[in-house]
mmCIF file of C-alpha atoms in Angstrom:
data_model
loop_
_atom_site.group_PDB
_atom_site.id
_atom_site.type_symbol
_atom_site.label_atom_id
_atom_site.label_comp_id
_atom_site.label_asym_id
_atom_site.label_seq_id
_atom_site.Cartn_x
_atom_site.Cartn_y
_atom_site.Cartn_z
ATOM 1 C CA UNK A 1 91.094 -203.549 -51.807
ATOM 2 C CA UNK A 2 94.819 -203.707 -52.629
ATOM 3 C CA UNK A 3 94.065 -205.626 -55.836
ATOM 4 C CA UNK A 4 91.548 -202.959 -56.826
ATOM 5 C CA UNK A 5 94.121 -200.210 -56.206
ATOM 6 C CA UNK A 6 96.703 -202.082 -58.278
ATOM 7 C CA UNK A 7 94.223 -202.572 -61.111
ATOM 8 C CA UNK A 8 93.192 -198.922 -60.972
ATOM 9 C CA UNK A 9 96.765 -197.653 -60.952
ATOM 10 C CA UNK A 10 97.472 -199.825 -63.983
ATOM 11 C CA UNK A 11 94.703 -197.994 -65.841
ATOM 12 C CA UNK A 12 96.235 -194.540 -65.315
ATOM 13 C CA UNK A 13 98.031 -193.349 -68.413
ATOM 14 C CA UNK A 14 100.182 -190.231 -68.510
ATOM 15 C CA UNK A 15 100.038 -188.344 -71.812
ATOM 16 C CA UNK A 16 102.176 -185.197 -71.878
ATOM 17 C CA UNK A 17 100.938 -183.077 -69.001
ATOM 18 C CA UNK A 18 97.502 -184.685 -68.892
ATOM 19 C CA UNK A 19 96.538 -187.656 -66.828
ATOM 20 C CA UNK A 20 93.973 -189.896 -68.476
ATOM 21 C CA UNK A 21 92.041 -192.203 -66.200
ATOM 22 C CA UNK A 22 90.498 -195.019 -68.163
ATOM 23 C CA UNK A 23 87.450 -196.493 -66.469
ATOM 24 C CA UNK A 24 85.747 -198.935 -68.765
ATOM 25 C CA UNK A 25 84.587 -197.005 -71.809
ATOM 26 C CA UNK A 26 84.946 -193.572 -70.156
ATOM 27 C CA UNK A 27 88.184 -191.594 -70.258
ATOM 28 C CA UNK A 28 88.504 -188.655 -67.881
ATOM 29 C CA UNK A 29 91.072 -185.911 -68.471
ATOM 30 C CA UNK A 30 92.611 -183.989 -65.650
ATOM 31 C CA UNK A 31 91.520 -180.403 -65.246
ATOM 32 C CA UNK A 32 93.942 -177.690 -66.411
ATOM 33 C CA UNK A 33 94.058 -174.536 -64.318
ATOM 34 C CA UNK A 34 93.600 -171.494 -66.505
ATOM 35 C CA UNK A 35 93.719 -167.761 -65.776
ATOM 36 C CA UNK A 36 92.205 -165.188 -68.143
ATOM 37 C CA UNK A 37 93.539 -161.629 -67.940
ATOM 38 C CA UNK A 38 91.560 -159.197 -70.081
ATOM 39 C CA UNK A 39 90.453 -155.611 -69.533
ATOM 40 C CA UNK A 40 86.995 -156.004 -71.080
ATOM 41 C CA UNK A 41 84.801 -157.582 -68.402
ATOM 42 C CA UNK A 42 82.061 -158.844 -70.733
ATOM 43 C CA UNK A 43 84.576 -160.488 -73.104
ATOM 44 C CA UNK A 44 86.499 -161.976 -70.164
ATOM 45 C CA UNK A 45 83.334 -163.409 -68.577
ATOM 46 C CA UNK A 46 82.045 -164.841 -71.870
ATOM 47 C CA UNK A 47 85.406 -166.460 -72.603
ATOM 48 C CA UNK A 48 85.583 -167.883 -69.068
ATOM 49 C CA UNK A 49 82.074 -169.349 -69.453
ATOM 50 C CA UNK A 50 82.878 -170.888 -72.836
ATOM 51 C CA UNK A 51 86.084 -172.482 -71.545
ATOM 52 C CA UNK A 52 84.450 -173.712 -68.323
ATOM 53 C CA UNK A 53 81.717 -175.335 -70.422
ATOM 54 C CA UNK A 54 84.379 -177.547 -72.011
ATOM 55 C CA UNK A 55 84.673 -179.278 -68.598
ATOM 56 C CA UNK A 56 88.454 -179.405 -68.999
ATOM 57 C CA UNK A 57 89.489 -176.243 -67.198
ATOM 58 C CA UNK A 58 89.424 -174.671 -63.765
ATOM 59 C CA UNK A 59 88.969 -171.076 -64.970
ATOM 60 C CA UNK A 60 89.579 -167.847 -63.095
ATOM 61 C CA UNK A 61 89.592 -164.375 -64.612
ATOM 62 C CA UNK A 62 90.899 -160.910 -63.832
ATOM 63 C CA UNK A 63 91.801 -157.686 -65.554
ATOM 64 C CA UNK A 64 95.282 -156.879 -66.884
ATOM 65 C CA UNK A 65 96.693 -155.249 -63.743
ATOM 66 C CA UNK A 66 98.522 -156.020 -60.520
ATOM 67 C CA UNK A 67 95.440 -158.044 -59.594
ATOM 68 C CA UNK A 68 96.439 -160.470 -62.359
ATOM 69 C CA UNK A 69 99.696 -161.244 -60.537
ATOM 70 C CA UNK A 70 97.862 -161.768 -57.250
ATOM 71 C CA UNK A 71 95.411 -164.131 -58.940
ATOM 72 C CA UNK A 72 98.312 -165.870 -60.670
ATOM 73 C CA UNK A 73 100.017 -166.543 -57.342
ATOM 74 C CA UNK A 74 96.775 -167.643 -55.702
ATOM 75 C CA UNK A 75 95.300 -169.795 -58.479
ATOM 76 C CA UNK A 76 98.542 -171.335 -59.796
ATOM 77 C CA UNK A 77 97.427 -171.848 -63.400
ATOM 78 C CA UNK A 78 99.253 -173.884 -66.001
ATOM 79 C CA UNK A 79 98.068 -171.534 -68.773
ATOM 80 C CA UNK A 80 97.350 -167.814 -68.757
ATOM 81 C CA UNK A 81 95.309 -166.208 -71.523
ATOM 82 C CA UNK A 82 96.077 -162.515 -71.877
ATOM 83 C CA UNK A 83 93.899 -160.269 -73.991
ATOM 84 C CA UNK A 84 95.847 -157.817 -76.114
ATOM 85 C CA UNK A 85 93.845 -154.658 -76.463
ATOM 86 C CA UNK A 86 94.177 -151.134 -75.175
ATOM 87 C CA UNK A 87 97.638 -150.652 -73.737
ATOM 88 C CA UNK A 88 99.996 -152.901 -75.662
ATOM 89 C CA UNK A 89 102.916 -151.741 -73.511
ATOM 90 C CA UNK A 90 101.160 -152.768 -70.285
ATOM 91 C CA UNK A 91 100.170 -156.123 -71.750
ATOM 92 C CA UNK A 92 103.695 -156.864 -72.985
ATOM 93 C CA UNK A 93 105.116 -155.957 -69.561
ATOM 94 C CA UNK A 94 102.675 -158.403 -67.977
ATOM 95 C CA UNK A 95 103.651 -161.156 -70.423
ATOM 96 C CA UNK A 96 107.333 -160.548 -69.738
ATOM 97 C CA UNK A 97 106.800 -160.515 -65.971
ATOM 98 C CA UNK A 98 104.700 -163.678 -66.002
ATOM 99 C CA UNK A 99 107.184 -165.632 -68.116
ATOM 100 C CA UNK A 100 110.126 -164.487 -65.947
ATOM 101 C CA UNK A 101 108.515 -164.922 -62.531
ATOM 102 C CA UNK A 102 106.377 -167.976 -63.345
ATOM 103 C CA UNK A 103 108.333 -169.951 -65.968
ATOM 104 C CA UNK A 104 105.990 -172.964 -65.749
ATOM 105 C CA UNK A 105 102.986 -170.840 -66.768
ATOM 106 C CA UNK A 106 102.388 -170.817 -70.520
ATOM 107 C CA UNK A 107 101.071 -167.528 -71.883
ATOM 108 C CA UNK A 108 98.612 -167.452 -74.779
ATOM 109 C CA UNK A 109 97.869 -164.030 -76.267
ATOM 110 C CA UNK A 110 94.330 -163.451 -77.544
ATOM 111 C CA UNK A 111 94.538 -160.480 -79.900
ATOM 112 C CA UNK A 112 92.867 -158.777 -82.812
ATOM 113 C CA UNK A 113 95.892 -157.568 -84.707
ATOM 114 C CA UNK A 114 97.422 -159.510 -87.549
ATOM 115 C CA UNK A 115 100.334 -157.066 -87.517
ATOM 116 C CA UNK A 116 103.504 -159.124 -87.685
ATOM 117 C CA UNK A 117 105.458 -156.641 -85.572
ATOM 118 C CA UNK A 118 102.919 -156.832 -82.762
ATOM 119 C CA UNK A 119 102.839 -160.640 -82.875
ATOM 120 C CA UNK A 120 106.638 -160.820 -82.785
ATOM 121 C CA UNK A 121 106.673 -158.441 -79.797
ATOM 122 C CA UNK A 122 104.386 -160.848 -77.963
ATOM 123 C CA UNK A 123 106.612 -163.812 -78.795
ATOM 124 C CA UNK A 124 109.726 -161.879 -77.754
ATOM 125 C CA UNK A 125 108.016 -160.981 -74.459
ATOM 126 C CA UNK A 126 107.528 -164.700 -73.797
ATOM 127 C CA UNK A 127 104.154 -165.714 -75.231
ATOM 128 C CA UNK A 128 103.897 -169.367 -76.224
ATOM 129 C CA UNK A 129 101.026 -168.731 -78.650
ATOM 130 C CA UNK A 130 99.034 -165.967 -80.321
ATOM 131 C CA UNK A 131 95.392 -166.603 -81.184
ATOM 132 C CA UNK A 132 93.300 -164.122 -83.150
ATOM 133 C CA UNK A 133 90.017 -163.103 -81.492
ATOM 134 C CA UNK A 134 88.249 -163.710 -84.795
ATOM 135 C CA UNK A 135 89.000 -167.442 -84.660
ATOM 136 C CA UNK A 136 86.591 -170.091 -83.423
ATOM 137 C CA UNK A 137 86.710 -171.403 -79.841
ATOM 138 C CA UNK A 138 88.061 -174.717 -81.177
ATOM 139 C CA UNK A 139 91.204 -172.894 -82.330
ATOM 140 C CA UNK A 140 91.713 -171.469 -78.856
ATOM 141 C CA UNK A 141 91.153 -174.887 -77.264
ATOM 142 C CA UNK A 142 93.688 -176.413 -79.656
ATOM 143 C CA UNK A 143 96.213 -173.678 -78.805
ATOM 144 C CA UNK A 144 95.733 -174.251 -75.071
ATOM 145 C CA UNK A 145 96.182 -178.005 -75.502
ATOM 146 C CA UNK A 146 99.311 -177.426 -77.576
ATOM 147 C CA UNK A 147 101.009 -175.107 -75.065
ATOM 148 C CA UNK A 148 100.207 -177.561 -72.264
ATOM 149 C CA UNK A 149 102.098 -180.169 -74.317
ATOM 150 C CA UNK A 150 105.032 -177.744 -74.643
ATOM 151 C CA UNK A 151 104.320 -176.687 -78.219
ATOM 152 C CA UNK A 152 104.018 -173.158 -79.627
ATOM 153 C CA UNK A 153 101.037 -173.237 -81.987
ATOM 154 C CA UNK A 154 100.438 -170.607 -84.621
ATOM 155 C CA UNK A 155 97.528 -170.149 -87.010
ATOM 156 C CA UNK A 156 98.338 -170.399 -90.730
ATOM 157 C CA UNK A 157 97.543 -166.683 -91.124
ATOM 158 C CA UNK A 158 99.928 -165.642 -88.358
ATOM 159 C CA UNK A 159 102.630 -168.091 -89.500
ATOM 160 C CA UNK A 160 102.487 -166.767 -93.061
ATOM 161 C CA UNK A 161 102.874 -163.172 -91.866
ATOM 162 C CA UNK A 162 105.772 -163.985 -89.545
ATOM 163 C CA UNK A 163 107.637 -166.049 -92.141
ATOM 164 C CA UNK A 164 107.155 -163.456 -94.873
ATOM 165 C CA UNK A 165 108.584 -160.792 -92.560
ATOM 166 C CA UNK A 166 111.588 -162.927 -91.611
ATOM 167 C CA UNK A 167 112.410 -163.994 -95.165
#
């Protein structure tokens, strides 16, 4: 039994924040806890279902309110997706509060606006990434993976707008 444990522990490989367990030809990734905060229930539920189907996330969802902070404390996610619609001020306050009070939680904004000012406000509030709602689910998955690794991904469209404003 001890030899089996030693052999198994030798097969565990740490890659960034993910633990890969190699068992023969199968590699299993650890599950990332994820919290979705969005005011539109149908959108929130559809996004939660799509992300849960990837079998890589433990997904919880809530609206953008005080309930989001309660769920954040209870669920302890590594990544929080926040939908930017409706009250931009309320959303930015939530982003700022989350990044101050929970510095290990990476915030990804899911928004519709390509307005550079709005995107920069999100970044200044503490967002690690901004993904446009019009992008494919693969883009969102890539952004989540990137923020888990400590990166701040940005779509080419958003990057072009930000750089043209700053130059």
